[in-house]
PDB file of C-alpha atoms in Angstrom:
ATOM      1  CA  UNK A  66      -7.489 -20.181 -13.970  1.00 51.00           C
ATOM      2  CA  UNK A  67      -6.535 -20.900 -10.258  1.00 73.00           C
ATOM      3  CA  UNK A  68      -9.737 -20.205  -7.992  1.00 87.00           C
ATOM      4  CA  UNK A  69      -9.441 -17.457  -6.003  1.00 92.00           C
ATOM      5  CA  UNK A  70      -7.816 -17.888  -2.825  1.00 94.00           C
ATOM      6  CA  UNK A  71      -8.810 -13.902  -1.464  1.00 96.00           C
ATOM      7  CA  UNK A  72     -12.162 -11.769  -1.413  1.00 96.00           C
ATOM      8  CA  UNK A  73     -11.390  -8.040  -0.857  1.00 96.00           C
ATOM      9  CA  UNK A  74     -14.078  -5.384  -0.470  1.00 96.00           C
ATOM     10  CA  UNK A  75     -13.297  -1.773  -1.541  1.00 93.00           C
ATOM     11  CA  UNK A  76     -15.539   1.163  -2.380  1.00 93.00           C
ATOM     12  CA  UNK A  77     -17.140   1.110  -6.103  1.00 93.00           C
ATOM     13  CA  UNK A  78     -15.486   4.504  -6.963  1.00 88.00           C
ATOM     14  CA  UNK A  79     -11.748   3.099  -5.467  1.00 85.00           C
ATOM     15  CA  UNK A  80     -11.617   6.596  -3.351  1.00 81.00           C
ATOM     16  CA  UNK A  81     -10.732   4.842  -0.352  1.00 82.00           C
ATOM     17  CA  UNK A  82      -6.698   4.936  -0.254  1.00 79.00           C
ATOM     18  CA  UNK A  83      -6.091   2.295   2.347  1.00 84.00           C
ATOM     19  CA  UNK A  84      -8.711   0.015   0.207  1.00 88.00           C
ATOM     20  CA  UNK A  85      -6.754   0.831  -2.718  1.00 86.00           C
ATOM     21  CA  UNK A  86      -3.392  -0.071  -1.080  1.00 87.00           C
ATOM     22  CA  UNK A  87      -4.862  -3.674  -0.028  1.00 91.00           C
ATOM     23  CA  UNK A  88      -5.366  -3.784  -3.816  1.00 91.00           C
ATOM     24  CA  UNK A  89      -2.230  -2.779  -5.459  1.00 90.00           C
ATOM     25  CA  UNK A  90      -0.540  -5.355  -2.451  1.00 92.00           C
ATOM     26  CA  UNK A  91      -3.201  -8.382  -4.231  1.00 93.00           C
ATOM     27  CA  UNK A  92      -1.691  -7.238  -7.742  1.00 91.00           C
ATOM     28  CA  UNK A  93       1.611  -7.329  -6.558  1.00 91.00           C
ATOM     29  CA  UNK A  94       1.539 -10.649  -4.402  1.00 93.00           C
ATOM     30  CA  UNK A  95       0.532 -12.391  -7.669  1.00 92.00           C
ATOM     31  CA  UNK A  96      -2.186 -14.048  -5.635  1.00 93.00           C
ATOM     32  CA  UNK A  97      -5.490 -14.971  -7.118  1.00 94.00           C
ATOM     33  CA  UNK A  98      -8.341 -12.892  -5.809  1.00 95.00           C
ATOM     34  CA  UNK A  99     -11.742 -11.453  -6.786  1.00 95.00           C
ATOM     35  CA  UNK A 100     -13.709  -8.026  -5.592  1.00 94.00           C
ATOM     36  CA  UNK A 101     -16.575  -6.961  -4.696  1.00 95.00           C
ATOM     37  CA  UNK A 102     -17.586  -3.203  -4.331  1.00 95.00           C
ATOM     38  CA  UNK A 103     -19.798  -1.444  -2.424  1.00 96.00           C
ATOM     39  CA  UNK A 104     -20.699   2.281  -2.139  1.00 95.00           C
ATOM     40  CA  UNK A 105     -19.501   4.730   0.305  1.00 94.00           C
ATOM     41  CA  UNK A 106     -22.261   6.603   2.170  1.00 93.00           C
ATOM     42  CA  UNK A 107     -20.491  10.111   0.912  1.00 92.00           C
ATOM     43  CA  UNK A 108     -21.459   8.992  -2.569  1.00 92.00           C
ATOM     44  CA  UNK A 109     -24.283   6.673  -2.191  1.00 93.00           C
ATOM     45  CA  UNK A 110     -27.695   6.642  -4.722  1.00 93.00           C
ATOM     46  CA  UNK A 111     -30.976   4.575  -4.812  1.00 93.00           C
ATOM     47  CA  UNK A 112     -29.413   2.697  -8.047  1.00 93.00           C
ATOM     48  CA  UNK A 113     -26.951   1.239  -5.536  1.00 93.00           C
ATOM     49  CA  UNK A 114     -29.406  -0.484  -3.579  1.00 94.00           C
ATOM     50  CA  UNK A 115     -28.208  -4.149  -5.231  1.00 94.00           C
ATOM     51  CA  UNK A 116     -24.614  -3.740  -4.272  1.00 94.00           C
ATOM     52  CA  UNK A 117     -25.424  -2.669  -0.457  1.00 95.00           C
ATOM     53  CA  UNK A 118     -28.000  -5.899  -0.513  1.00 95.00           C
ATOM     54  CA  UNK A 119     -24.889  -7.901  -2.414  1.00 95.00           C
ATOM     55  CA  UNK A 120     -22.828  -6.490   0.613  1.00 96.00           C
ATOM     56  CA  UNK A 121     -24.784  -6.990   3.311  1.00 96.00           C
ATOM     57  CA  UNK A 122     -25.634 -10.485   2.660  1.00 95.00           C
ATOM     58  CA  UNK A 123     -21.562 -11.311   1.944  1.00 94.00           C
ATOM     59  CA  UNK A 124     -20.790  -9.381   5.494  1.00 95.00           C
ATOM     60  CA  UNK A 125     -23.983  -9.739   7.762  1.00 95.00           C
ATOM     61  CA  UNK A 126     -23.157  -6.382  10.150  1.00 94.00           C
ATOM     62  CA  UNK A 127     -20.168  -4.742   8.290  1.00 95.00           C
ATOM     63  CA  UNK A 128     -20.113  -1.088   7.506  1.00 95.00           C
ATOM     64  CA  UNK A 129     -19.626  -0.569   4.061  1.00 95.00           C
ATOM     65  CA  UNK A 130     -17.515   3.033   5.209  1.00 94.00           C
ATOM     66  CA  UNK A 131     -15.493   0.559   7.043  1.00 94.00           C
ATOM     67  CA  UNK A 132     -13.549  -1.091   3.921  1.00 93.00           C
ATOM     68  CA  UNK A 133     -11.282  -2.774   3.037  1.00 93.00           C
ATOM     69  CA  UNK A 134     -12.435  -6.136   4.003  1.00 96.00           C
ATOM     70  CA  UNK A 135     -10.571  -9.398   3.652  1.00 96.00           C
ATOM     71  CA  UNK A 136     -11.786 -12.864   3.553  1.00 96.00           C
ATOM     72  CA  UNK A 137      -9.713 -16.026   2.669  1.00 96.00           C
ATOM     73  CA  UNK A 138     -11.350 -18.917   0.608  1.00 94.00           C
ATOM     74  CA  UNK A 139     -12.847 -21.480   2.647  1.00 89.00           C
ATOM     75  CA  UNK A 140     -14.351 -24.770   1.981  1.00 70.00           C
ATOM     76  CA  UNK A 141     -17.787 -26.032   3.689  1.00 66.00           C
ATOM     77  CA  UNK A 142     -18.703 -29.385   2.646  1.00 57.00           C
ATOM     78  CA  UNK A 143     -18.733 -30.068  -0.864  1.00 56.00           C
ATOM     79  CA  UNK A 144     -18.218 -26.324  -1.791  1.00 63.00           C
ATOM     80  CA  UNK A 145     -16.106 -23.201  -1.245  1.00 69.00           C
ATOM     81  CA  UNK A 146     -17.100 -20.571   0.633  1.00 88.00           C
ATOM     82  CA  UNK A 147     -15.370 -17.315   2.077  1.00 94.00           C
ATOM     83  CA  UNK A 148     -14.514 -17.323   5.678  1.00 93.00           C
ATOM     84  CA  UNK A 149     -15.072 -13.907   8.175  1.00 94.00           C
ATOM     85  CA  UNK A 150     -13.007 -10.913   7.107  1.00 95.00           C
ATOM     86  CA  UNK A 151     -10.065 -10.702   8.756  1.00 96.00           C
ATOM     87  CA  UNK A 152      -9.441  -8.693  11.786  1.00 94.00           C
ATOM     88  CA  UNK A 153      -6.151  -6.801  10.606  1.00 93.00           C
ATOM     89  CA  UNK A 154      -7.581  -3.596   9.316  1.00 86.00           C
ATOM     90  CA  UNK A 155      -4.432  -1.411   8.640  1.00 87.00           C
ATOM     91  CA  UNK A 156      -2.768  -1.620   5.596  1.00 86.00           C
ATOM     92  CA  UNK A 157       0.458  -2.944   7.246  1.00 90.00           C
ATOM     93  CA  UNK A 158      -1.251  -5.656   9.048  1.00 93.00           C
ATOM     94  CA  UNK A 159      -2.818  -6.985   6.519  1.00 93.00           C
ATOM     95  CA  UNK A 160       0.506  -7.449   4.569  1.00 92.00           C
ATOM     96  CA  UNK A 161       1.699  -9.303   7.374  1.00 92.00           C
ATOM     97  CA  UNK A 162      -1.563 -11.603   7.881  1.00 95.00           C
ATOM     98  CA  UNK A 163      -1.237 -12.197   4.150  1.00 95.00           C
ATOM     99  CA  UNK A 164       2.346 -12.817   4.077  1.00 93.00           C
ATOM    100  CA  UNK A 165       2.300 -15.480   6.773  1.00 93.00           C
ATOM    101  CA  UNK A 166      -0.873 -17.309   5.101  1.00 94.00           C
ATOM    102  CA  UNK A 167       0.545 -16.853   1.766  1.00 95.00           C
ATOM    103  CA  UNK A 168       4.021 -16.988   2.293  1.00 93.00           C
ATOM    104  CA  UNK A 169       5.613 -18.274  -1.594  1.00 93.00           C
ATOM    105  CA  UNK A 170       3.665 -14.885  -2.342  1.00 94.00           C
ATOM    106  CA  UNK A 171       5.116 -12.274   0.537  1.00 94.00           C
ATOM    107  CA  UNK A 172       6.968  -9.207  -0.723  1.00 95.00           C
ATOM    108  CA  UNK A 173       9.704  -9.260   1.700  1.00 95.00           C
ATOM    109  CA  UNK A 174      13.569  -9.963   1.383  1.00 95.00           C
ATOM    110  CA  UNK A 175      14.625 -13.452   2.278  1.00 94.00           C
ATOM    111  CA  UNK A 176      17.834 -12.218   3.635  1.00 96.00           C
ATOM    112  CA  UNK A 177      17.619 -11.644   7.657  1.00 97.00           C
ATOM    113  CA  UNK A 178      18.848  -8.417   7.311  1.00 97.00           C
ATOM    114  CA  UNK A 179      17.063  -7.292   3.992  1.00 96.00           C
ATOM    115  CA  UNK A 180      13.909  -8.221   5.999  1.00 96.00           C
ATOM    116  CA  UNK A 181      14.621  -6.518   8.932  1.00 97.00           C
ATOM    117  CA  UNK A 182      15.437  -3.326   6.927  1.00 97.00           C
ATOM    118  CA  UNK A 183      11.921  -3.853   4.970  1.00 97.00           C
ATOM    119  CA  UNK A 184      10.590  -3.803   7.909  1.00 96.00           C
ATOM    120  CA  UNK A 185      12.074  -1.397  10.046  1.00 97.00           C
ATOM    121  CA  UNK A 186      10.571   1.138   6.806  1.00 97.00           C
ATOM    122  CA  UNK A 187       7.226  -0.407   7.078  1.00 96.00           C
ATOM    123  CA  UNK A 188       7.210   0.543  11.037  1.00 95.00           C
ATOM    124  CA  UNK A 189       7.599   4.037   9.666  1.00 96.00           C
ATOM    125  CA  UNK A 190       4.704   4.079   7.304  1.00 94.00           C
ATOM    126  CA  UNK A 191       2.201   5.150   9.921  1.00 93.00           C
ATOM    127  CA  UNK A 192       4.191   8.050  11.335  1.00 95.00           C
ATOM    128  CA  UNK A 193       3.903   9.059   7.274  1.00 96.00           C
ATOM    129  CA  UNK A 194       0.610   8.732   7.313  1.00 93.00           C
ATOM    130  CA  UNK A 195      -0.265  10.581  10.580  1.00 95.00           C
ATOM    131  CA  UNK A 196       2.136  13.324   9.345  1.00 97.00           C
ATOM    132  CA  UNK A 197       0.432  13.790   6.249  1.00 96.00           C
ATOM    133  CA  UNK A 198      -3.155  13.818   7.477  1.00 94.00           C
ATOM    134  CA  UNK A 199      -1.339  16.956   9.572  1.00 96.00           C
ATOM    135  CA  UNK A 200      -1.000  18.828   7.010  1.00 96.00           C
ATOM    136  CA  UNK A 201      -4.178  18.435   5.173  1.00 95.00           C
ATOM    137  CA  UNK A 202      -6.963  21.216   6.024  1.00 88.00           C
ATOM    138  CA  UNK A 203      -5.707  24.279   4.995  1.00 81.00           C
ATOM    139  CA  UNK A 204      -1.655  25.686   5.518  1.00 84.00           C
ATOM    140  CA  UNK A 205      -0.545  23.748   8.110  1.00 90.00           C
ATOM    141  CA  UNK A 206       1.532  25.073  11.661  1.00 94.00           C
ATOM    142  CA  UNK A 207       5.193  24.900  11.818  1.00 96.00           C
ATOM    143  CA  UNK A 208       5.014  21.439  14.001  1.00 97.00           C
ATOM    144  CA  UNK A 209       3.234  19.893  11.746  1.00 97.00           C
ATOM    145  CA  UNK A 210       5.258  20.719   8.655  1.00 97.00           C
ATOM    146  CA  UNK A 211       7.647  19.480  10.561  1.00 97.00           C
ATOM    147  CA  UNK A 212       6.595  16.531  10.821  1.00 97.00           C
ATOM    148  CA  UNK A 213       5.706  15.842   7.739  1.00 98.00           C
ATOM    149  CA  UNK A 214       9.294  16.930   5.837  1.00 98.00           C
ATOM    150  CA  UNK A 215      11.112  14.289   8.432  1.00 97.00           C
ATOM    151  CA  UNK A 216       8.613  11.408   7.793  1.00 98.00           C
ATOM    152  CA  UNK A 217       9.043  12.002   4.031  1.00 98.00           C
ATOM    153  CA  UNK A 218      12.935  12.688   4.381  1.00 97.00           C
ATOM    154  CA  UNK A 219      13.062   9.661   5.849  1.00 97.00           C
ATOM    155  CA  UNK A 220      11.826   7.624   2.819  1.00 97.00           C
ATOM    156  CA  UNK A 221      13.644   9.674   0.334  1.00 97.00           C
ATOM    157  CA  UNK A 222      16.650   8.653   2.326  1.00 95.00           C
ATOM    158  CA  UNK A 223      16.199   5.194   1.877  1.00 95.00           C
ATOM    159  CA  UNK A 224      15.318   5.398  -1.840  1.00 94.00           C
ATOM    160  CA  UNK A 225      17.963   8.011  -2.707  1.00 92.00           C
ATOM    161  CA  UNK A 226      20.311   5.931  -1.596  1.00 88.00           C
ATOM    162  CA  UNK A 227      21.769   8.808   0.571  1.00 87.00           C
ATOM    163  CA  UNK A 228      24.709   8.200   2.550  1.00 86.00           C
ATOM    164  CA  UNK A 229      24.268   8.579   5.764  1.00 90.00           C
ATOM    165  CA  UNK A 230      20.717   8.847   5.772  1.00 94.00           C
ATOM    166  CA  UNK A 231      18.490   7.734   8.832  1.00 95.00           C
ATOM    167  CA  UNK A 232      17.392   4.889   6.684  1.00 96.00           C
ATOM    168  CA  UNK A 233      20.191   4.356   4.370  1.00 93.00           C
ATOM    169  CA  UNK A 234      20.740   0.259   3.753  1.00 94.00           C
ATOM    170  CA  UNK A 235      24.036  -0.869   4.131  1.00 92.00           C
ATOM    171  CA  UNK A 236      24.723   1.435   7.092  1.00 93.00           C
ATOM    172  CA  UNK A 237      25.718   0.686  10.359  1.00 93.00           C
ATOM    173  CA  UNK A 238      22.376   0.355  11.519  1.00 94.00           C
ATOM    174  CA  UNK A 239      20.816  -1.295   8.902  1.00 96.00           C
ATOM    175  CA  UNK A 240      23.339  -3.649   7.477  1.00 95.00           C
ATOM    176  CA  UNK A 241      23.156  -5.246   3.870  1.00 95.00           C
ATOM    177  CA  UNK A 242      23.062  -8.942   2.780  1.00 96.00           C
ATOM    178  CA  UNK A 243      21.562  -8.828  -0.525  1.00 94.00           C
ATOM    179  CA  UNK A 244      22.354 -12.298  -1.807  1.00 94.00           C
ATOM    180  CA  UNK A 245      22.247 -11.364  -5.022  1.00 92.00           C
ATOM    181  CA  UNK A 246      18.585 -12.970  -6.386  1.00 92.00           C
ATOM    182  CA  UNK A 247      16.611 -10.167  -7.519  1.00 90.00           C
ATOM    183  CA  UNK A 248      13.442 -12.131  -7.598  1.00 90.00           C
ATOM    184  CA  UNK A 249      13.534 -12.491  -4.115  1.00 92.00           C
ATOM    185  CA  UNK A 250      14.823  -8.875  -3.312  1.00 93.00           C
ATOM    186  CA  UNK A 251      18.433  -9.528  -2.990  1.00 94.00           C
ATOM    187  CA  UNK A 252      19.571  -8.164  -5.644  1.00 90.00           C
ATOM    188  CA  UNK A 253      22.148  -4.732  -5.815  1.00 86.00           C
ATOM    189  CA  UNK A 254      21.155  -1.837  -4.710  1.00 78.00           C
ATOM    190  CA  UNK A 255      22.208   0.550  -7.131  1.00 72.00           C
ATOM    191  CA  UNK A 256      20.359  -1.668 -10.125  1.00 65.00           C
ATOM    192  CA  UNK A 257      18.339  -0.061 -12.602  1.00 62.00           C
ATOM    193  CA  UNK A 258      15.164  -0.778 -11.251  1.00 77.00           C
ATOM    194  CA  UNK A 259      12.947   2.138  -9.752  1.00 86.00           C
ATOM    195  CA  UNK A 260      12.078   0.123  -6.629  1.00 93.00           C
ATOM    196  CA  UNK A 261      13.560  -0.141  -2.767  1.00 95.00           C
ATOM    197  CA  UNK A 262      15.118  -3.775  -4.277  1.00 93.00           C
ATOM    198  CA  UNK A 263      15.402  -2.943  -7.771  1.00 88.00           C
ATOM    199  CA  UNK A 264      13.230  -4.126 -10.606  1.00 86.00           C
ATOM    200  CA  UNK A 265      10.466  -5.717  -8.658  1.00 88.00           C
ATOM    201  CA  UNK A 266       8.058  -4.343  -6.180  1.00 92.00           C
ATOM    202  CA  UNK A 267       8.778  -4.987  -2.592  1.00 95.00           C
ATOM    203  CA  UNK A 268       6.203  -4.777   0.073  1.00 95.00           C
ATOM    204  CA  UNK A 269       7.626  -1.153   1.367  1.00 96.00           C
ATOM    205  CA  UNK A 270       6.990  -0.249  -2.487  1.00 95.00           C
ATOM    206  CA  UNK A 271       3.236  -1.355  -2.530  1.00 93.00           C
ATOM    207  CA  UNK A 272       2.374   0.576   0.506  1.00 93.00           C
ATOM    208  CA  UNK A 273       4.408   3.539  -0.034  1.00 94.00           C
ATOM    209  CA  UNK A 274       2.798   4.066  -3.514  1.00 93.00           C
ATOM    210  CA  UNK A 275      -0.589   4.712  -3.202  1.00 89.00           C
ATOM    211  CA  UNK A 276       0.148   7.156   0.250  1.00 91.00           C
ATOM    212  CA  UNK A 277       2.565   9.394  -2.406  1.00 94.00           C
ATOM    213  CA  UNK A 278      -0.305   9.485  -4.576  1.00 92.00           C
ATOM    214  CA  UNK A 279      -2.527  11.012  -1.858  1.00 91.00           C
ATOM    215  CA  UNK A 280       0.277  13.668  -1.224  1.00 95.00           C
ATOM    216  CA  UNK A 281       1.373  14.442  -4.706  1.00 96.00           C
ATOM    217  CA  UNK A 282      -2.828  15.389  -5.098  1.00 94.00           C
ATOM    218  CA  UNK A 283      -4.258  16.513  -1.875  1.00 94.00           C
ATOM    219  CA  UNK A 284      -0.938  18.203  -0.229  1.00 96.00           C
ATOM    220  CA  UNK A 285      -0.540  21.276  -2.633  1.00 96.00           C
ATOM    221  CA  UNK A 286      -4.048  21.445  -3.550  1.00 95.00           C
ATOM    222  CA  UNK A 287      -5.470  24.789  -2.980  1.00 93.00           C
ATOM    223  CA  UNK A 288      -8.350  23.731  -1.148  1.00 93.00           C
ATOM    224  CA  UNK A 289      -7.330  20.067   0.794  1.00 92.00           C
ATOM    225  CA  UNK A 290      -4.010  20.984   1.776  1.00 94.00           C
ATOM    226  CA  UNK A 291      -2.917  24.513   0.998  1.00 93.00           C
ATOM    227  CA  UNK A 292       0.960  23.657   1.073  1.00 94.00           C
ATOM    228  CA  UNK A 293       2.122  23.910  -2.269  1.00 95.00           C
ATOM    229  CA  UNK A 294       5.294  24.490  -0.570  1.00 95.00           C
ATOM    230  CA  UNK A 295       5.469  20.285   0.345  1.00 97.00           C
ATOM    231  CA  UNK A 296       4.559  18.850  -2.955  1.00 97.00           C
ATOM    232  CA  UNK A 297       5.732  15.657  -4.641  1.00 97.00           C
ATOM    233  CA  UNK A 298       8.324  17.401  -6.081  1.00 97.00           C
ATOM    234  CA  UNK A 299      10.341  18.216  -3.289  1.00 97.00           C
ATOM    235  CA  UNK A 300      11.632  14.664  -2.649  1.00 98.00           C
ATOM    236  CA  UNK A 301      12.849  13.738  -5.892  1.00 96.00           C
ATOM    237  CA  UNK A 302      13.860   9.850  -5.348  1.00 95.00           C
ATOM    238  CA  UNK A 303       9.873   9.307  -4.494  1.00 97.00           C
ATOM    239  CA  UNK A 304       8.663  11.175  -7.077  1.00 96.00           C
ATOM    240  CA  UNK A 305      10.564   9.110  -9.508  1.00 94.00           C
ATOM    241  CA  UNK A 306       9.327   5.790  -7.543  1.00 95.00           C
ATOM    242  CA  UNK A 307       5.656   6.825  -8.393  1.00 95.00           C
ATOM    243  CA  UNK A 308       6.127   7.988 -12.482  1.00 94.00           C
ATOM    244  CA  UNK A 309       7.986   4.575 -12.809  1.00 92.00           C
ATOM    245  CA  UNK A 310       5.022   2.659 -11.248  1.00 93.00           C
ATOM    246  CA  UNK A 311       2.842   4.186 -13.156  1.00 93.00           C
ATOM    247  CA  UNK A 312       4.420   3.155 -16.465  1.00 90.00           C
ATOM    248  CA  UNK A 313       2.886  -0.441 -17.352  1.00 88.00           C
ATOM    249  CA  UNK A 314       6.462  -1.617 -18.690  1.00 84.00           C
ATOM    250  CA  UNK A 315       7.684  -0.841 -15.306  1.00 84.00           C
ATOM    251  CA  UNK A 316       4.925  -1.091 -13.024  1.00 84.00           C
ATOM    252  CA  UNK A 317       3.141  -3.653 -15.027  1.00 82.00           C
ATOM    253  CA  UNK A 318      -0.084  -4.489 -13.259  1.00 80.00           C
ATOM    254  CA  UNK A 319       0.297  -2.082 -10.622  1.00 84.00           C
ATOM    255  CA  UNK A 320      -0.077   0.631 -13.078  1.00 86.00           C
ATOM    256  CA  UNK A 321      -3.529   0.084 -13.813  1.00 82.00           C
ATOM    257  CA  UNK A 322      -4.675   0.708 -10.031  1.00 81.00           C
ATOM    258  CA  UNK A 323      -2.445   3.582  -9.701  1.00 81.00           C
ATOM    259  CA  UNK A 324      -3.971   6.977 -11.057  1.00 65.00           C
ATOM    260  CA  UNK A 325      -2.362   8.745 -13.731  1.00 47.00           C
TER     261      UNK A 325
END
């Protein structure tokens, strides 16, 4: 087995959704990495007391609430070691720091304009994220159901395939030079597979997945969100994106860190 190359930390219950996100992008980047867990302080007992020492020793001043950490393999003398975490914290700057340290392993299209496309939708993840923090609490106002029904038009667009959507590759805007290699992303559109690419998981993909997740569970829920109104179902295209992940013949590894 290759030695590991990457150390993440997430919470031992994998609650925390931006932990879990730096985990399904791991699985997905094919790169070898081990984990170590520690225990949120909303769930912490006495019988946890070896993996806070284990923790604290690893990542001398680091707050285990503060997860995920990163740290790259290092070598110190003789032996390997693991370097400081890194200082990227949000999910999409960690897949950048990883991509350009790892970069036969990044997610992203070779094609100029493929890439700037992937990107362009990973610039909108946060406004997704904001928007759907909005409208968790209780019913949400008018703004911020607003809010949240463009951010997630927005990716349905793209993964619909909807002419004349805001994010709709091979428009005007966003241009399309697929080259035709799948395994790099350039592959037709309109191909079978369930992801933004096709039949392998691109970067947008692997953050997008675990976020739906979040707001197929917490939007409608009676008590978190109160919008039954805004679930899942509404946006068809991502709804199928997630039940295809979730399949191990389609989402393969990524299926097993996705809930069911």
């Amino acid at each position: 087995a290759l030695a590991p190359a990457v150390r993440l930390w997430h919470d031992s219950a994998a609650w925390h959704p931006f932990a879990n996100q730096v985990w399904l992008l791991l699985e997905a980047m094919q790169l070898p990495y081990v984990r170590g867990v520690v225990p949120l302080s909303s769930y912490r007992t006495p019988r946890d007391a070896e993996k806070l020492a284990a923790f604290e020793a690893a990542l001398p001043g680091a707050r285990p609430d503060g997860v995920p950490y990163v740290q790259l393999a290092a070598r110190k003398g003789n032996r390997s070691d693991w370097g400081p975490p890194l200082r990227e914290k949000s999910a999409v700057d960690l897949l950048n720091a990883l991509s350009a340290r790892f970069p036969r392993h990044a997610l992203l299209p070779r094609t100029p304009r493929r890439r700037a496309y992937a990107s362009a939708l990973l610039k909108q993840y946060p406004a997704l994220q904001a928007a759907m923090y909005g409208v968790l609490g209780g019913p949400a106002t008018a703004q911020a159901q607003a809010a949240y029904i463009a951010a997630m038009d927005d990716f349905e667009g793209a993964y619909s395939r909807e002419r004349g959507a805001r994010f709709a590759l091979g428009s005007n805007a966003f241009p399309d030079d697929g080259d035709g290699d799948a395994a790099q992303f350039g592959g037709p559109v309109d191909s079978l597979g369930p992801f933004l690419f096709g039949g392998r998981a691109s970067a947008v993909d692997v953050l997008l997945l675990p976020m739906l997740e979040r707001c197929e569970a917490n939007v409608p829920d009676p008590v978190v969100g109160g919008n039954p109104h805004l679930s899942l179902g509404r946006w068809q295209a991502l709804s199928r994106l997630l039940a295809a992940a979730r399949h191990p013949g389609v989402g393969g590894s990524l299926a097993s860190v996705l809930s069911d």
